[in-house]
Amino acid sequence: MLYNDFDTSEQRYVTRLRDNEGRWLRDLSKPVYDASAQSGLAVSINFERLALLRPDYGYFARPGHTTSWMPSDDEDGLWVVPLDGTAPELVVSLSSLAEKSDLKGDQHKVNHPMLDPSGQRCVFLYRVFEHGRRHDSLWLLDIETGALTLLVDTGMVSHLVWYDADWLIGYMRARDGTDGYYWLDRSGHLQPLAERKLDDLGDGHPSVNSRWVVTDSYPDKARLQHLRLLDLGTGSVEHLGAFFHGFRYAGPQRCDLHPRFSPDGQAVFFDSVHEGFRRLYRMDLREPSS
């Protein structure tokens, strides 16, 4: 088990590792975004840069974080963090991404890195801001070789999930300008997911288990967030529920559902504020995920 924390004695963010009994094993010198037991590696980004550019995902525990020194573009970007406690390595710098990109914005950052099932490849967003407008591109890193591949450069890429070692599912903009859920392979090939049956509610946070995809939506005009289940085998979509999200939680304090399957696929866990408090919920599925 691992989780991010703020070490008050050293005034820095760390990752705490504990065993199944909750006993402390070690601390890692960087907070991680994703980790793989398969490869023994994790990936990290600068959460204080996120606090400045995307407060929804940033960390604010260190006093003076908004005015403190920020690493140079040569010293910041995407890090690989070994779970055995050896030193992290900066594998993709912001300066190298800026050189590869045609955009020269005012600010830029890395976000949403995700390791594939083997833990040897990582996709991540490179987001550039220019005069208040943002441009997203999606990159694939082979951690072993260091090879970097540009997968999508259409301006909008949102949340994704690895389906298997070769394919991802996510919400993004295709080359023809159409936003929606797509299959994406490691060469950058896009094809619409499930005849666009999930596109009507816009962006969400997909999770996969075998042939099933669960995803959510942002609040609609009635302030309802919707949870839906797609069967990739039949193409059918089941509406699992709608959950009220009041204006009290608007802005960076918003609570996305962020659904995730249980390891056995028999349940979905999600965050919600529909009862007036931010809580974690479990919904048992009627049919087994097989």
PDB file of C-alpha atoms in Angstrom:
ATOM      1  CA  MET A   1       0.000   0.000   0.000  1.00  0.00           C
ATOM      2  CA  LEU A   2       1.252   3.483  -0.762  1.00  0.00           C
ATOM      3  CA  TYR A   3      -0.057   7.018  -0.386  1.00  0.00           C
ATOM      4  CA  ASN A   4       1.260  10.563  -0.665  1.00  0.00           C
ATOM      5  CA  ASP A   5       1.885  12.652   2.431  1.00  0.00           C
ATOM      6  CA  PHE A   6       3.550  15.865   3.576  1.00  0.00           C
ATOM      7  CA  ASP A   7       6.567  15.443   5.842  1.00  0.00           C
ATOM      8  CA  THR A   8       6.280  18.400   8.224  1.00  0.00           C
ATOM      9  CA  SER A   9       9.741  17.892   9.694  1.00  0.00           C
ATOM     10  CA  GLU A  10      11.428  18.088   6.278  1.00  0.00           C
ATOM     11  CA  GLN A  11       8.817  20.337   4.642  1.00  0.00           C
ATOM     12  CA  ARG A  12       8.475  18.166   1.552  1.00  0.00           C
ATOM     13  CA  TYR A  13       6.022  15.802  -0.113  1.00  0.00           C
ATOM     14  CA  VAL A  14       6.770  12.088   0.121  1.00  0.00           C
ATOM     15  CA  THR A  15       5.192   8.700  -0.573  1.00  0.00           C
ATOM     16  CA  ARG A  16       4.587   6.367   2.383  1.00  0.00           C
ATOM     17  CA  LEU A  17       4.826   2.623   1.750  1.00  0.00           C
ATOM     18  CA  ARG A  18       3.177   0.186   4.154  1.00  0.00           C
ATOM     19  CA  ASP A  19       2.612  -3.578   4.134  1.00  0.00           C
ATOM     20  CA  ASN A  20      -0.767  -5.330   4.245  1.00  0.00           C
ATOM     21  CA  GLU A  21      -0.820  -5.051   8.030  1.00  0.00           C
ATOM     22  CA  GLY A  22      -0.287  -1.303   7.881  1.00  0.00           C
ATOM     23  CA  ARG A  23       3.310  -1.423   9.070  1.00  0.00           C
ATOM     24  CA  TRP A  24       5.600   1.302   7.705  1.00  0.00           C
ATOM     25  CA  LEU A  25       8.146   0.051   5.161  1.00  0.00           C
ATOM     26  CA  ARG A  26       9.839   3.146   3.749  1.00  0.00           C
ATOM     27  CA  ASP A  27       9.295   6.637   2.407  1.00  0.00           C
ATOM     28  CA  LEU A  28       9.974   7.670  -1.172  1.00  0.00           C
ATOM     29  CA  SER A  29      11.480  11.098  -1.744  1.00  0.00           C
ATOM     30  CA  LYS A  30       8.764  12.196  -4.189  1.00  0.00           C
ATOM     31  CA  PRO A  31       4.960  12.000  -4.176  1.00  0.00           C
ATOM     32  CA  VAL A  32       3.787   9.610  -6.880  1.00  0.00           C
ATOM     33  CA  TYR A  33       0.957   9.864  -9.397  1.00  0.00           C
ATOM     34  CA  ASP A  34       0.819   6.217 -10.484  1.00  0.00           C
ATOM     35  CA  ALA A  35       2.653   3.043  -9.473  1.00  0.00           C
ATOM     36  CA  SER A  36       3.141  -0.491 -10.785  1.00  0.00           C
ATOM     37  CA  ALA A  37       3.732  -3.580  -8.651  1.00  0.00           C
ATOM     38  CA  GLN A  38       4.596  -5.389 -11.889  1.00  0.00           C
ATOM     39  CA  SER A  39       7.678  -3.281 -12.655  1.00  0.00           C
ATOM     40  CA  GLY A  40       8.366  -1.894  -9.188  1.00  0.00           C
ATOM     41  CA  LEU A  41       8.254   1.641 -10.606  1.00  0.00           C
ATOM     42  CA  ALA A  42       6.166   4.726  -9.998  1.00  0.00           C
ATOM     43  CA  VAL A  43       5.908   8.053 -11.819  1.00  0.00           C
ATOM     44  CA  SER A  44       5.841  11.521 -10.329  1.00  0.00           C
ATOM     45  CA  ILE A  45       5.227  15.110 -11.397  1.00  0.00           C
ATOM     46  CA  ASN A  46       5.547  18.505  -9.719  1.00  0.00           C
ATOM     47  CA  PHE A  47       2.358  18.870  -7.658  1.00  0.00           C
ATOM     48  CA  GLU A  48       3.239  22.435  -6.676  1.00  0.00           C
ATOM     49  CA  ARG A  49       3.398  23.435 -10.331  1.00  0.00           C
ATOM     50  CA  LEU A  50      -0.067  21.896 -10.585  1.00  0.00           C
ATOM     51  CA  ALA A  51      -1.167  24.008  -7.620  1.00  0.00           C
ATOM     52  CA  LEU A  52      -0.323  27.082  -9.676  1.00  0.00           C
ATOM     53  CA  LEU A  53      -1.642  25.942 -13.056  1.00  0.00           C
ATOM     54  CA  ARG A  54      -4.373  23.412 -12.144  1.00  0.00           C
ATOM     55  CA  PRO A  55      -5.393  23.812  -8.481  1.00  0.00           C
ATOM     56  CA  ASP A  56      -7.865  20.915  -8.753  1.00  0.00           C
ATOM     57  CA  TYR A  57      -4.922  18.494  -8.743  1.00  0.00           C
ATOM     58  CA  GLY A  58      -2.210  20.454  -6.929  1.00  0.00           C
ATOM     59  CA  TYR A  59      -0.760  20.233  -3.423  1.00  0.00           C
ATOM     60  CA  PHE A  60      -0.897  23.213  -1.043  1.00  0.00           C
ATOM     61  CA  ALA A  61       0.617  21.920   2.217  1.00  0.00           C
ATOM     62  CA  ARG A  62       3.965  23.701   2.048  1.00  0.00           C
ATOM     63  CA  PRO A  63       3.793  27.309   3.295  1.00  0.00           C
ATOM     64  CA  GLY A  64       4.543  29.851   0.595  1.00  0.00           C
ATOM     65  CA  HIS A  65       4.138  27.342  -2.227  1.00  0.00           C
ATOM     66  CA  THR A  66       2.661  29.991  -4.537  1.00  0.00           C
ATOM     67  CA  THR A  67       5.660  32.294  -4.181  1.00  0.00           C
ATOM     68  CA  SER A  68       8.419  29.748  -3.609  1.00  0.00           C
ATOM     69  CA  TRP A  69      11.137  28.907  -6.080  1.00  0.00           C
ATOM     70  CA  MET A  70      10.046  26.669  -8.944  1.00  0.00           C
ATOM     71  CA  PRO A  71      12.528  24.320 -10.645  1.00  0.00           C
ATOM     72  CA  SER A  72      13.747  25.316 -14.080  1.00  0.00           C
ATOM     73  CA  ASP A  73      12.329  23.584 -17.148  1.00  0.00           C
ATOM     74  CA  ASP A  74      15.535  21.531 -17.332  1.00  0.00           C
ATOM     75  CA  GLU A  75      14.918  20.221 -13.797  1.00  0.00           C
ATOM     76  CA  ASP A  76      11.184  19.582 -13.915  1.00  0.00           C
ATOM     77  CA  GLY A  77       8.831  17.300 -15.818  1.00  0.00           C
ATOM     78  CA  LEU A  78       8.151  13.562 -15.530  1.00  0.00           C
ATOM     79  CA  TRP A  79      10.032  11.484 -12.967  1.00  0.00           C
ATOM     80  CA  VAL A  80      10.414   7.718 -12.567  1.00  0.00           C
ATOM     81  CA  VAL A  81      10.510   6.688  -8.909  1.00  0.00           C
ATOM     82  CA  PRO A  82      11.692   3.140  -8.014  1.00  0.00           C
ATOM     83  CA  LEU A  83       9.575   1.631  -5.259  1.00  0.00           C
ATOM     84  CA  ASP A  84      12.668   0.123  -3.629  1.00  0.00           C
ATOM     85  CA  GLY A  85      13.697   3.576  -2.466  1.00  0.00           C
ATOM     86  CA  THR A  86      16.559   4.224  -4.871  1.00  0.00           C
ATOM     87  CA  ALA A  87      16.932   7.697  -6.322  1.00  0.00           C
ATOM     88  CA  PRO A  88      14.205   9.075  -8.643  1.00  0.00           C
ATOM     89  CA  GLU A  89      15.198   9.998 -12.198  1.00  0.00           C
ATOM     90  CA  LEU A  90      13.938  12.861 -14.342  1.00  0.00           C
ATOM     91  CA  VAL A  91      13.159  11.011 -17.589  1.00  0.00           C
ATOM     92  CA  VAL A  92      11.341  13.739 -19.561  1.00  0.00           C
ATOM     93  CA  SER A  93      12.042  17.412 -18.889  1.00  0.00           C
ATOM     94  CA  LEU A  94       9.724  20.295 -19.660  1.00  0.00           C
ATOM     95  CA  SER A  95      12.475  21.858 -21.749  1.00  0.00           C
ATOM     96  CA  SER A  96      12.742  18.731 -23.937  1.00  0.00           C
ATOM     97  CA  LEU A  97       8.972  18.731 -24.474  1.00  0.00           C
ATOM     98  CA  ALA A  98       9.031  22.417 -25.386  1.00  0.00           C
ATOM     99  CA  GLU A  99      11.700  21.697 -27.999  1.00  0.00           C
ATOM    100  CA  LYS A 100       9.578  18.931 -29.528  1.00  0.00           C
ATOM    101  CA  SER A 101       6.392  21.014 -29.531  1.00  0.00           C
ATOM    102  CA  ASP A 102       5.514  23.691 -32.073  1.00  0.00           C
ATOM    103  CA  LEU A 103       3.748  25.714 -29.362  1.00  0.00           C
ATOM    104  CA  LYS A 104       5.647  28.292 -27.348  1.00  0.00           C
ATOM    105  CA  GLY A 105       3.253  29.234 -24.579  1.00  0.00           C
ATOM    106  CA  ASP A 106       3.487  31.332 -21.445  1.00  0.00           C
ATOM    107  CA  GLN A 107       3.442  28.315 -19.096  1.00  0.00           C
ATOM    108  CA  HIS A 108       3.429  24.558 -19.389  1.00  0.00           C
ATOM    109  CA  LYS A 109       3.183  21.402 -17.310  1.00  0.00           C
ATOM    110  CA  VAL A 110       2.975  17.624 -17.318  1.00  0.00           C
ATOM    111  CA  ASN A 111      -0.158  15.956 -15.926  1.00  0.00           C
ATOM    112  CA  HIS A 112      -2.028  12.640 -15.713  1.00  0.00           C
ATOM    113  CA  PRO A 113       0.875  10.167 -16.190  1.00  0.00           C
ATOM    114  CA  MET A 114      -0.359   6.568 -16.289  1.00  0.00           C
ATOM    115  CA  LEU A 115       1.677   3.365 -16.416  1.00  0.00           C
ATOM    116  CA  ASP A 116       0.583   0.534 -18.699  1.00  0.00           C
ATOM    117  CA  PRO A 117      -0.168  -2.956 -17.279  1.00  0.00           C
ATOM    118  CA  SER A 118       3.519  -3.936 -17.517  1.00  0.00           C
ATOM    119  CA  GLY A 119       4.671  -0.767 -15.786  1.00  0.00           C
ATOM    120  CA  GLN A 120       7.252  -0.223 -18.542  1.00  0.00           C
ATOM    121  CA  ARG A 121       5.400   2.405 -20.597  1.00  0.00           C
ATOM    122  CA  CYS A 122       3.773   5.631 -19.510  1.00  0.00           C
ATOM    123  CA  VAL A 123       1.367   8.008 -21.220  1.00  0.00           C
ATOM    124  CA  PHE A 124       1.099  11.593 -20.032  1.00  0.00           C
ATOM    125  CA  LEU A 125      -0.365  14.949 -20.997  1.00  0.00           C
ATOM    126  CA  TYR A 126       1.788  17.898 -21.967  1.00  0.00           C
ATOM    127  CA  ARG A 127      -0.318  21.022 -21.505  1.00  0.00           C
ATOM    128  CA  VAL A 128       0.760  24.418 -22.849  1.00  0.00           C
ATOM    129  CA  PHE A 129      -0.940  27.698 -21.895  1.00  0.00           C
ATOM    130  CA  GLU A 130      -0.765  30.667 -24.240  1.00  0.00           C
ATOM    131  CA  HIS A 131      -2.668  33.886 -23.479  1.00  0.00           C
ATOM    132  CA  GLY A 132      -5.142  31.963 -21.317  1.00  0.00           C
ATOM    133  CA  ARG A 133      -5.781  29.223 -23.867  1.00  0.00           C
ATOM    134  CA  ARG A 134      -4.511  25.690 -23.421  1.00  0.00           C
ATOM    135  CA  HIS A 135      -3.311  23.064 -25.858  1.00  0.00           C
ATOM    136  CA  ASP A 136      -3.047  19.387 -24.887  1.00  0.00           C
ATOM    137  CA  SER A 137      -0.878  16.740 -26.449  1.00  0.00           C
ATOM    138  CA  LEU A 138      -0.542  13.103 -25.384  1.00  0.00           C
ATOM    139  CA  TRP A 139       2.840  11.385 -25.276  1.00  0.00           C
ATOM    140  CA  LEU A 140       3.998   7.811 -24.756  1.00  0.00           C
ATOM    141  CA  LEU A 141       7.278   7.056 -23.001  1.00  0.00           C
ATOM    142  CA  ASP A 142       9.081   3.719 -23.147  1.00  0.00           C
ATOM    143  CA  ILE A 143      10.791   3.803 -19.762  1.00  0.00           C
ATOM    144  CA  GLU A 144      13.446   1.218 -20.610  1.00  0.00           C
ATOM    145  CA  THR A 145      14.621   2.780 -23.876  1.00  0.00           C
ATOM    146  CA  GLY A 146      13.636   6.390 -23.264  1.00  0.00           C
ATOM    147  CA  ALA A 147      11.814   6.511 -26.627  1.00  0.00           C
ATOM    148  CA  LEU A 148       9.159   9.230 -26.705  1.00  0.00           C
ATOM    149  CA  THR A 149       6.202   9.084 -29.119  1.00  0.00           C
ATOM    150  CA  LEU A 150       3.631  11.787 -29.800  1.00  0.00           C
ATOM    151  CA  LEU A 151       0.229  10.044 -29.882  1.00  0.00           C
ATOM    152  CA  VAL A 152      -2.336  12.854 -30.070  1.00  0.00           C
ATOM    153  CA  ASP A 153      -1.783  16.549 -30.825  1.00  0.00           C
ATOM    154  CA  THR A 154      -5.290  17.846 -31.531  1.00  0.00           C
ATOM    155  CA  GLY A 155      -5.468  20.340 -28.662  1.00  0.00           C
ATOM    156  CA  MET A 156      -7.757  18.462 -26.253  1.00  0.00           C
ATOM    157  CA  VAL A 157      -6.966  15.260 -24.397  1.00  0.00           C
ATOM    158  CA  SER A 158      -8.668  14.457 -21.123  1.00  0.00           C
ATOM    159  CA  HIS A 159      -8.896  11.350 -18.940  1.00  0.00           C
ATOM    160  CA  LEU A 160      -7.729   7.971 -20.192  1.00  0.00           C
ATOM    161  CA  VAL A 161      -7.265   4.429 -18.937  1.00  0.00           C
ATOM    162  CA  TRP A 162      -5.141   1.553 -20.236  1.00  0.00           C
ATOM    163  CA  TYR A 163      -7.376  -1.245 -21.553  1.00  0.00           C
ATOM    164  CA  ASP A 164      -4.433  -3.580 -22.135  1.00  0.00           C
ATOM    165  CA  ALA A 165      -0.773  -3.272 -23.112  1.00  0.00           C
ATOM    166  CA  ASP A 166      -1.653  -2.018 -26.612  1.00  0.00           C
ATOM    167  CA  TRP A 167      -4.846   0.025 -26.278  1.00  0.00           C
ATOM    168  CA  LEU A 168      -6.190   2.898 -24.216  1.00  0.00           C
ATOM    169  CA  ILE A 169      -9.712   4.246 -23.821  1.00  0.00           C
ATOM    170  CA  GLY A 170     -10.203   7.947 -23.231  1.00  0.00           C
ATOM    171  CA  TYR A 171     -11.998  11.179 -23.941  1.00  0.00           C
ATOM    172  CA  MET A 172     -10.202  13.398 -26.459  1.00  0.00           C
ATOM    173  CA  ARG A 173     -10.475  15.293 -29.733  1.00  0.00           C
ATOM    174  CA  ALA A 174      -9.984  13.436 -32.985  1.00  0.00           C
ATOM    175  CA  ARG A 175      -8.168  14.917 -35.967  1.00  0.00           C
ATOM    176  CA  ASP A 176     -11.496  15.910 -37.527  1.00  0.00           C
ATOM    177  CA  GLY A 177     -12.302  18.032 -34.467  1.00  0.00           C
ATOM    178  CA  THR A 178     -14.863  15.673 -32.919  1.00  0.00           C
ATOM    179  CA  ASP A 179     -14.691  15.276 -29.123  1.00  0.00           C
ATOM    180  CA  GLY A 180     -15.664  11.929 -27.639  1.00  0.00           C
ATOM    181  CA  TYR A 181     -14.565   8.597 -26.254  1.00  0.00           C
ATOM    182  CA  TYR A 182     -12.038   6.753 -28.405  1.00  0.00           C
ATOM    183  CA  TRP A 183      -9.903   3.680 -28.595  1.00  0.00           C
ATOM    184  CA  LEU A 184      -6.264   4.730 -28.957  1.00  0.00           C
ATOM    185  CA  ASP A 185      -3.383   2.402 -29.788  1.00  0.00           C
ATOM    186  CA  ARG A 186       0.354   2.876 -29.211  1.00  0.00           C
ATOM    187  CA  SER A 187       0.844   4.191 -32.743  1.00  0.00           C
ATOM    188  CA  GLY A 188      -1.654   7.037 -32.239  1.00  0.00           C
ATOM    189  CA  HIS A 189      -4.509   5.444 -34.218  1.00  0.00           C
ATOM    190  CA  LEU A 190      -7.967   6.554 -33.022  1.00  0.00           C
ATOM    191  CA  GLN A 191     -11.345   4.920 -33.488  1.00  0.00           C
ATOM    192  CA  PRO A 192     -14.685   5.821 -31.837  1.00  0.00           C
ATOM    193  CA  LEU A 193     -15.685   3.783 -28.792  1.00  0.00           C
ATOM    194  CA  ALA A 194     -18.968   1.847 -28.896  1.00  0.00           C
ATOM    195  CA  GLU A 195     -20.488   3.811 -31.788  1.00  0.00           C
ATOM    196  CA  ARG A 196     -20.263   7.002 -29.685  1.00  0.00           C
ATOM    197  CA  LYS A 197     -22.905   5.799 -27.216  1.00  0.00           C
ATOM    198  CA  LEU A 198     -21.112   7.495 -24.309  1.00  0.00           C
ATOM    199  CA  ASP A 199     -20.386  10.815 -26.027  1.00  0.00           C
ATOM    200  CA  ASP A 200     -23.689  12.553 -25.266  1.00  0.00           C
ATOM    201  CA  LEU A 201     -22.761  13.457 -21.662  1.00  0.00           C
ATOM    202  CA  GLY A 202     -19.265  14.649 -22.499  1.00  0.00           C
ATOM    203  CA  ASP A 203     -16.025  14.086 -20.639  1.00  0.00           C
ATOM    204  CA  GLY A 204     -15.660  11.544 -17.845  1.00  0.00           C
ATOM    205  CA  HIS A 205     -13.233   9.326 -15.953  1.00  0.00           C
ATOM    206  CA  PRO A 206     -13.282   5.797 -17.431  1.00  0.00           C
ATOM    207  CA  SER A 207     -12.270   2.617 -15.642  1.00  0.00           C
ATOM    208  CA  VAL A 208     -12.096  -0.828 -17.256  1.00  0.00           C
ATOM    209  CA  ASN A 209     -12.477  -4.438 -16.153  1.00  0.00           C
ATOM    210  CA  SER A 210     -12.500  -7.127 -18.823  1.00  0.00           C
ATOM    211  CA  ARG A 211     -15.272  -6.199 -21.272  1.00  0.00           C
ATOM    212  CA  TRP A 212     -16.787  -3.557 -19.003  1.00  0.00           C
ATOM    213  CA  VAL A 213     -16.185   0.208 -18.942  1.00  0.00           C
ATOM    214  CA  VAL A 214     -17.592   2.421 -16.199  1.00  0.00           C
ATOM    215  CA  THR A 215     -17.456   6.205 -16.563  1.00  0.00           C
ATOM    216  CA  ASP A 216     -19.060   9.320 -15.139  1.00  0.00           C
ATOM    217  CA  SER A 217     -20.026  12.834 -16.205  1.00  0.00           C
ATOM    218  CA  TYR A 218     -19.610  16.345 -14.906  1.00  0.00           C
ATOM    219  CA  PRO A 219     -22.746  17.963 -13.386  1.00  0.00           C
ATOM    220  CA  ASP A 220     -25.506  18.678 -15.906  1.00  0.00           C
ATOM    221  CA  LYS A 221     -27.942  21.633 -15.750  1.00  0.00           C
ATOM    222  CA  ALA A 222     -29.756  19.928 -12.857  1.00  0.00           C
ATOM    223  CA  ARG A 223     -26.381  19.501 -11.076  1.00  0.00           C
ATOM    224  CA  LEU A 224     -26.544  15.729 -11.504  1.00  0.00           C
ATOM    225  CA  GLN A 225     -23.481  13.591 -12.172  1.00  0.00           C
ATOM    226  CA  HIS A 226     -24.247  10.402 -14.066  1.00  0.00           C
ATOM    227  CA  LEU A 227     -22.632   6.992 -13.667  1.00  0.00           C
ATOM    228  CA  ARG A 228     -22.846   4.594 -16.630  1.00  0.00           C
ATOM    229  CA  LEU A 229     -21.666   1.079 -17.457  1.00  0.00           C
ATOM    230  CA  LEU A 230     -20.735   0.034 -21.011  1.00  0.00           C
ATOM    231  CA  ASP A 231     -20.600  -3.602 -22.103  1.00  0.00           C
ATOM    232  CA  LEU A 232     -17.957  -3.758 -24.834  1.00  0.00           C
ATOM    233  CA  GLY A 233     -19.236  -7.176 -25.885  1.00  0.00           C
ATOM    234  CA  THR A 234     -22.784  -6.098 -26.710  1.00  0.00           C
ATOM    235  CA  GLY A 235     -22.422  -2.315 -26.947  1.00  0.00           C
ATOM    236  CA  SER A 236     -25.201  -1.806 -24.389  1.00  0.00           C
ATOM    237  CA  VAL A 237     -25.054   1.067 -21.892  1.00  0.00           C
ATOM    238  CA  GLU A 238     -26.644   0.866 -18.433  1.00  0.00           C
ATOM    239  CA  HIS A 239     -27.367   3.958 -16.348  1.00  0.00           C
ATOM    240  CA  LEU A 240     -26.188   3.131 -12.819  1.00  0.00           C
ATOM    241  CA  GLY A 241     -27.264   6.302 -11.077  1.00  0.00           C
ATOM    242  CA  ALA A 242     -27.373  10.095 -10.886  1.00  0.00           C
ATOM    243  CA  PHE A 243     -25.856  11.979  -7.956  1.00  0.00           C
ATOM    244  CA  PHE A 244     -26.480  15.582  -6.934  1.00  0.00           C
ATOM    245  CA  HIS A 245     -23.467  17.898  -6.856  1.00  0.00           C
ATOM    246  CA  GLY A 246     -24.295  21.235  -5.227  1.00  0.00           C
ATOM    247  CA  PHE A 247     -22.576  24.559  -5.904  1.00  0.00           C
ATOM    248  CA  ARG A 248     -20.961  24.325  -2.474  1.00  0.00           C
ATOM    249  CA  TYR A 249     -18.336  22.113  -4.088  1.00  0.00           C
ATOM    250  CA  ALA A 250     -17.791  24.138  -7.251  1.00  0.00           C
ATOM    251  CA  GLY A 251     -14.354  25.078  -8.564  1.00  0.00           C
ATOM    252  CA  PRO A 252     -11.179  23.406  -7.271  1.00  0.00           C
ATOM    253  CA  GLN A 253     -13.219  21.884  -4.408  1.00  0.00           C
ATOM    254  CA  ARG A 254     -15.450  19.993  -6.822  1.00  0.00           C
ATOM    255  CA  CYS A 255     -15.923  16.260  -6.331  1.00  0.00           C
ATOM    256  CA  ASP A 256     -15.756  14.191  -9.514  1.00  0.00           C
ATOM    257  CA  LEU A 257     -17.181  10.686  -9.186  1.00  0.00           C
ATOM    258  CA  HIS A 258     -13.905   9.124 -10.427  1.00  0.00           C
ATOM    259  CA  PRO A 259     -15.397   5.592 -10.595  1.00  0.00           C
ATOM    260  CA  ARG A 260     -13.091   2.590 -10.267  1.00  0.00           C
ATOM    261  CA  PHE A 261     -13.789  -1.129 -10.432  1.00  0.00           C
ATOM    262  CA  SER A 262     -12.971  -3.374  -7.519  1.00  0.00           C
ATOM    263  CA  PRO A 263     -10.177  -5.845  -8.387  1.00  0.00           C
ATOM    264  CA  ASP A 264     -12.715  -8.647  -8.967  1.00  0.00           C
ATOM    265  CA  GLY A 265     -14.982  -6.439 -11.101  1.00  0.00           C
ATOM    266  CA  GLN A 266     -17.982  -7.107  -8.871  1.00  0.00           C
ATOM    267  CA  ALA A 267     -18.346  -3.550  -7.595  1.00  0.00           C
ATOM    268  CA  VAL A 268     -17.668   0.080  -8.488  1.00  0.00           C
ATOM    269  CA  PHE A 269     -16.224   2.579  -6.024  1.00  0.00           C
ATOM    270  CA  PHE A 270     -16.809   6.304  -6.509  1.00  0.00           C
ATOM    271  CA  ASP A 271     -16.565   9.644  -4.683  1.00  0.00           C
ATOM    272  CA  SER A 272     -19.653  11.782  -4.234  1.00  0.00           C
ATOM    273  CA  VAL A 273     -21.114  14.721  -2.279  1.00  0.00           C
ATOM    274  CA  HIS A 274     -24.785  13.904  -2.909  1.00  0.00           C
ATOM    275  CA  GLU A 275     -25.413  13.484   0.849  1.00  0.00           C
ATOM    276  CA  GLY A 276     -23.812  16.827   1.653  1.00  0.00           C
ATOM    277  CA  PHE A 277     -20.375  15.440   2.505  1.00  0.00           C
ATOM    278  CA  ARG A 278     -17.486  14.139   0.441  1.00  0.00           C
ATOM    279  CA  ARG A 279     -17.556  10.368   0.844  1.00  0.00           C
ATOM    280  CA  LEU A 280     -16.383   7.174  -0.843  1.00  0.00           C
ATOM    281  CA  TYR A 281     -19.164   4.830  -1.947  1.00  0.00           C
ATOM    282  CA  ARG A 282     -19.361   1.229  -3.134  1.00  0.00           C
ATOM    283  CA  MET A 283     -21.983   0.053  -5.618  1.00  0.00           C
ATOM    284  CA  ASP A 284     -22.366  -3.698  -6.132  1.00  0.00           C
ATOM    285  CA  LEU A 285     -23.010  -4.714  -9.705  1.00  0.00           C
ATOM    286  CA  ARG A 286     -25.858  -7.104 -10.444  1.00  0.00           C
ATOM    287  CA  GLU A 287     -24.004  -9.138 -13.050  1.00  0.00           C
ATOM    288  CA  PRO A 288     -20.474 -10.569 -12.725  1.00  0.00           C
ATOM    289  CA  SER A 289     -17.787  -8.945 -14.869  1.00  0.00           C
ATOM    290  CA  SER A 290     -16.665 -11.851 -17.026  1.00  0.00           C
TER     291      SER A 290
END
